[in-house]
Structure formats: C-alpha cells, structure tokens
Coordinates of C-alpha atoms in Angstrom, one line a residue:
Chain A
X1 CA 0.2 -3.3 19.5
X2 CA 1.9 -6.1 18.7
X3 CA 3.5 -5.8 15.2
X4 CA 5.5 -8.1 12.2
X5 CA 9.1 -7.2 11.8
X6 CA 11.6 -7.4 9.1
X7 CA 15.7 -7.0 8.9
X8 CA 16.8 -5.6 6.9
X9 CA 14.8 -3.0 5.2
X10 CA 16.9 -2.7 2.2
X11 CA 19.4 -4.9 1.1
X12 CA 21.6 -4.6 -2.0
X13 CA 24.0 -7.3 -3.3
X14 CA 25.5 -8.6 -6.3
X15 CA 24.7 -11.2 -8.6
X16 CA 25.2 -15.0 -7.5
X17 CA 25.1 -13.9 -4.0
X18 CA 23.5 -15.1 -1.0
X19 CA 20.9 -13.3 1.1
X20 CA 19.0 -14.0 4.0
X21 CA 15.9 -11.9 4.5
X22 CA 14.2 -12.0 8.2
X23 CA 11.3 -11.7 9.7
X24 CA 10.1 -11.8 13.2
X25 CA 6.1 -12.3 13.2
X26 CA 4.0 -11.6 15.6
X27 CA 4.3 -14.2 19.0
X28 CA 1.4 -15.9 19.5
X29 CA 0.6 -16.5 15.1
X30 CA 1.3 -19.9 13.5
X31 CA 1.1 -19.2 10.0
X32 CA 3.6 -17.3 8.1
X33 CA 3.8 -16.2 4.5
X34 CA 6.5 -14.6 2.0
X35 CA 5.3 -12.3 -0.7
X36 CA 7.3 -10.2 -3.5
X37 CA 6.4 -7.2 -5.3
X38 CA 8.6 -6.3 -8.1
X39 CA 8.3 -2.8 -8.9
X40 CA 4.8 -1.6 -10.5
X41 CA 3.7 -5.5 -10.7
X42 CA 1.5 -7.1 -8.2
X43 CA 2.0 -8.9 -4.9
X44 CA 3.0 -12.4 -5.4
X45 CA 2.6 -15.1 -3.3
X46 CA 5.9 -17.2 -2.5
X47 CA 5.4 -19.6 0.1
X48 CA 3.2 -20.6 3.4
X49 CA 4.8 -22.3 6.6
X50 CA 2.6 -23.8 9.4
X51 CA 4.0 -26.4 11.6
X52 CA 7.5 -26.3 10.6
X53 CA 7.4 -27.1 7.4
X54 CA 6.3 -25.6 3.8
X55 CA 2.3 -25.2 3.2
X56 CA 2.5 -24.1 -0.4
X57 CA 4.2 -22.3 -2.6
X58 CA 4.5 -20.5 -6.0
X59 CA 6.1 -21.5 -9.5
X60 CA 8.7 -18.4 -8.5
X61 CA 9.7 -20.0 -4.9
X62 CA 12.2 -22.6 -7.2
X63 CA 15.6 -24.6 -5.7
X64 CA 17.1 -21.2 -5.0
X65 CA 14.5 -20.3 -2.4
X66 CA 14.4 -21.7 0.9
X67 CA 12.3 -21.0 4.4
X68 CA 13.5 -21.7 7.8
X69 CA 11.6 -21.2 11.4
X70 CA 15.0 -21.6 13.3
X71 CA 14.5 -20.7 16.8
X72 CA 10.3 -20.4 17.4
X73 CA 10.6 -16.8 16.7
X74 CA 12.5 -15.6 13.4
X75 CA 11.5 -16.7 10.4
X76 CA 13.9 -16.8 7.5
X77 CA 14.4 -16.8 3.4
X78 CA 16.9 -17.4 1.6
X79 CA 18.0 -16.8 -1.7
X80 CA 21.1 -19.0 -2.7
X81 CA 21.9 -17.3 -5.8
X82 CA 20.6 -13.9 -6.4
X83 CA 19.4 -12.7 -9.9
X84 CA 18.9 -9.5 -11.6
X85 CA 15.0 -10.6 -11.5
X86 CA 15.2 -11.5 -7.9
X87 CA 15.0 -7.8 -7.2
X88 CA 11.7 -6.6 -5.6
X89 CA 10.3 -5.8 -2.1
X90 CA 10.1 -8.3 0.1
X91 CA 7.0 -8.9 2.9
X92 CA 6.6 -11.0 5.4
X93 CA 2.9 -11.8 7.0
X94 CA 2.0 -13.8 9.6
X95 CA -1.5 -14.9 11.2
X96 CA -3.2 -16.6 14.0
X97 CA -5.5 -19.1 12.6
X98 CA -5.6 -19.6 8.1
X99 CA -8.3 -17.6 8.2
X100 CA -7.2 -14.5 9.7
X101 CA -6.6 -11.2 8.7
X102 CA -3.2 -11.4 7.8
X103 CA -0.6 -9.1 9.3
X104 CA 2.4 -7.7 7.3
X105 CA 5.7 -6.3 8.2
X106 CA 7.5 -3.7 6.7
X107 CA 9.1 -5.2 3.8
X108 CA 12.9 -5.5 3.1
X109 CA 13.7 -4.3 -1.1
X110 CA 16.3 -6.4 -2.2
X111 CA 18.6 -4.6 -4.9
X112 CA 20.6 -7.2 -6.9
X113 CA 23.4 -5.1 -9.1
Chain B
X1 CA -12.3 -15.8 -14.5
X2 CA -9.1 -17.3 -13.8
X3 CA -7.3 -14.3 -11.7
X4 CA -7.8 -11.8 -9.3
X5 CA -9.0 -8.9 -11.1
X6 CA -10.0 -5.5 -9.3
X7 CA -11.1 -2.1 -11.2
X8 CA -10.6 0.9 -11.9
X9 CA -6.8 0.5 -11.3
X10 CA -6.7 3.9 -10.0
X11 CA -9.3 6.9 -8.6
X12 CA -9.6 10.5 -8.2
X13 CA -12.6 11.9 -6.2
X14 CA -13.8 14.6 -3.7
X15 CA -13.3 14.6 -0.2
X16 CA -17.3 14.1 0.9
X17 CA -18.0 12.3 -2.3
X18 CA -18.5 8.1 -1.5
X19 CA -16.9 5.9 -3.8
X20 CA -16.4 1.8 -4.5
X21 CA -14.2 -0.6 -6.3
X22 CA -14.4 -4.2 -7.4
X23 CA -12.9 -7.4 -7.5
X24 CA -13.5 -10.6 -9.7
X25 CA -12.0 -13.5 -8.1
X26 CA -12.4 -17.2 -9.4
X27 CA -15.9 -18.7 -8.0
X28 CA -14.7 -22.1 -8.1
X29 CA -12.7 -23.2 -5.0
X30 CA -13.0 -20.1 -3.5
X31 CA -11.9 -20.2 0.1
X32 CA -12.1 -16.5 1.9
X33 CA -11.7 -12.7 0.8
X34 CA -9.8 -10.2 1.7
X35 CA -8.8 -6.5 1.7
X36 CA -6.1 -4.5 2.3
X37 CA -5.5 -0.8 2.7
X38 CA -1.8 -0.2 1.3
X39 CA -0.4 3.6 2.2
X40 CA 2.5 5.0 0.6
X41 CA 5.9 3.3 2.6
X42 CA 3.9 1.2 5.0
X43 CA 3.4 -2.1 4.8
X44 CA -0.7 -3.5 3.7
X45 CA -2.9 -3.2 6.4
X46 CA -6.3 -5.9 6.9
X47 CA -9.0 -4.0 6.5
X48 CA -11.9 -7.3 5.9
X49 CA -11.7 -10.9 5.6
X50 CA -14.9 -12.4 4.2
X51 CA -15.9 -16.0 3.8
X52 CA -19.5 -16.6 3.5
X53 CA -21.9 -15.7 0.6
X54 CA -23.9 -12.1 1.4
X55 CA -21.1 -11.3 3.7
X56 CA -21.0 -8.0 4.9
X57 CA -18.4 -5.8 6.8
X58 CA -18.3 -2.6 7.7
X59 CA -15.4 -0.6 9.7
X60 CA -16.0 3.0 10.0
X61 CA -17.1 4.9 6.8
X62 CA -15.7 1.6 4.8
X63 CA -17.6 -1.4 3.8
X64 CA -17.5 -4.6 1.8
X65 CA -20.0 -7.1 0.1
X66 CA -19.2 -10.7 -1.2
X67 CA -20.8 -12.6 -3.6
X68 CA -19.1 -16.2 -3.8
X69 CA -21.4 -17.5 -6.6
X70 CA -20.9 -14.8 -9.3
X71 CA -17.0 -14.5 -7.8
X72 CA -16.8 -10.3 -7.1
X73 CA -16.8 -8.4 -3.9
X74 CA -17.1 -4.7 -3.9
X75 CA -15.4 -2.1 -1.3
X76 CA -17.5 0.9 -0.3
X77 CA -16.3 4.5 0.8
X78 CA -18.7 7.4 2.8
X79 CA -17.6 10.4 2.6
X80 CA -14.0 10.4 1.1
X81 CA -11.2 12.0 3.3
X82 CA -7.6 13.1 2.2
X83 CA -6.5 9.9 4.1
X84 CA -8.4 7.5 2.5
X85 CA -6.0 8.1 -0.2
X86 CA -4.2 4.4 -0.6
X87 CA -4.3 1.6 -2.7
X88 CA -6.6 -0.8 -1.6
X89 CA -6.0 -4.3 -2.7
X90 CA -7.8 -7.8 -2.4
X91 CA -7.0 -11.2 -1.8
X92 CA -8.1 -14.7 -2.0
X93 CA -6.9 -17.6 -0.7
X94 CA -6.7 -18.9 2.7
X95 CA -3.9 -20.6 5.0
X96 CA -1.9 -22.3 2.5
X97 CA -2.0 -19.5 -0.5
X98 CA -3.3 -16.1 -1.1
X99 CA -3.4 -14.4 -4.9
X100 CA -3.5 -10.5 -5.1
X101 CA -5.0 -8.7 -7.3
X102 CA -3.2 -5.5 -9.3
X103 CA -5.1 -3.0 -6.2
X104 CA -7.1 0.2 -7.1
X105 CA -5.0 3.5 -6.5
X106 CA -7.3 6.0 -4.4
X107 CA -6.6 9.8 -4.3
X108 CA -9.0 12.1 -2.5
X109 CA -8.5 15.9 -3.4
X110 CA -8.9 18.3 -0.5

C-alpha cells in the first residue's frame, strides 16, 4: 500500500542552524500539508501546497519557514534559522483531492540544542 | 465555539464495554470533518472524513455522527479491544487548512 515518507526521522542541530526536513508523499496525491506537534500540545497546522505554490498557512509558518516541491516527487521545509521553540515532531500529509482522507508520514522530531 | 475542542481528553474502559467521544468544532464556515486514530510511534491514521449534515460512517465496530448546525461530531466504539487503545483525534478544515483538536487518549484494559 502505497505510503507517505519522511527523512529524516530525527534530527538534532544547534541553534541558528539550517534544516531541511523531507517528505516524499504518496504519487498520484496533489495536496500536501506540514504539521508540528510540540511535545504534549496539539497538532498544528503549518502550511498547504497544491499546484506549486503555497495554499495557506499558519501565524507559526513566519520568514524562517519555507516549502519547496523540487523535483514532482519530494517535498521539502526549511527552517532557515532554527530556535529553541522550533523543536517538535514534524508530519508530513498528503492527499488526492482537498477533501480526502489525509495520509501522514512518519514524522521527523527535530531537536534544536 | 471558536476551536476544535474534543472530550474527555483521556479514557479508561473494559475490553467488551462500547464507548464514545466528542468534538465541538466552529459551525460557521465549516467545511468537512475528520478523524484520526493516532497509536503510540506511528504516524495518525484516517479513520472518517465527513462533510454533510446527519453524516454517518461506520468502519468495523467504529462509527461517527456529524452535526454541522450545532458544530459537534461524536466517535462511537462496540465492544472495546486492547487495540483500540490510541488517541483518536479530529480535524476540520479542508484542502487549504486543517485545525486539530487536543485528541481523546483511549486505554482498553484486558
């Protein structure tokens, strides 16, 4: 059964540093979504993609964040400058159509010392 | 109601006993509902997505209701087994943004 994947699935690095977090969703979707869950708080929602470029996004997805479909089949984010607060699992989802069941990977946790 | 709100935030029952959770979305601008079963280190897992007033789903022993107009939707369990134990959490939202809520924490005891 086809399934959403994400590299790495834990990442630590230090303050002011750059990660790139990556997903590979599922082949045939066209929506794709970023969540966070800091630990024992809630999912939250950090962006959509559809069509190349950004759907919506949260208050937290601020100039530090950034999306990027490069090659039709990963799907990137970026954190320019990691913070203490920035640490949190990461999930990527994808779907077919908006609205789909939507399909999560793994999650990457990002540790920022 | 101006989040997505689900109770109790956690559960311990039975295994036979049937059990069921809620959660209080926003009625206003609503645009679909869903759930998710979320085991222990494994990513959330679709159980339902509901759109329509007086929706209904059922998958196995697990069911849902929606009610759009009075914004809740409540998750039904038959007959509780060790590995229903999970959180389950809902959602709304729709292709450009979904907002979770906090999840209910199941346990079933053997």
């Amino acid at each position: 059964e086809p399934e959403v994947t994400q590299t790495p699935s834990h990442q630590v690095t230090q303050m002011g540093q750059e990660v790139i977090l990556r997903c590979v969703p599922i082949s045939n979707h066209l929506y794709f979504y970023w969540y966070r869950q800091i630990l024992g708080q809630k999912v939250e929602f950090l962006v959509s993609f559809y069509n190349n470029e950004i759907s919506e996004k949260s208050e937290i997805f601020d100039d530090q964040f950034s999306v990027e479909r490069p090659d039709g089949s990963n799907f990137t984010l970026k954190i320019r400058s990691t913070k203490l607060e920035d640490s949190a699992m990461y999930f990527c989802a994808s779907t077919r159509r908006g609205v789909d069941e939507q399909f999560f990977g793994p999650g990457t946790r990002l540790t920022v010392l | 109601i101006l989040n997505v709100e689900q109770s109790p935030q956690s559960l311990h029952v039975q295994e036979g006993d049937s059990t069921n959770f809620t959660c209080s979305f926003p009625s206003s601008n609503f645009y679909a509902l869903h759930w998710y079963r979320w085991e222990t280190a494994k990513s959330p897992e679709a159980l339902f997505v509901m759109t329509l007033n007086g929706d209904e789903k059922k998958k196995g022993r697990i069911s849902a209701t929606l009610n759009t107009k009075e914004g809740y939707s409540y998750l039904y369990i038959k007959g509780s087994q060790p590995e229903d134990s999970a959180t389950y959490l809902c959602a709304e939202g729709g292709y450009q943004k979904v907002t979770f809520g906090t999840g209910t924490k199941l346990q079933v005891i053997p």
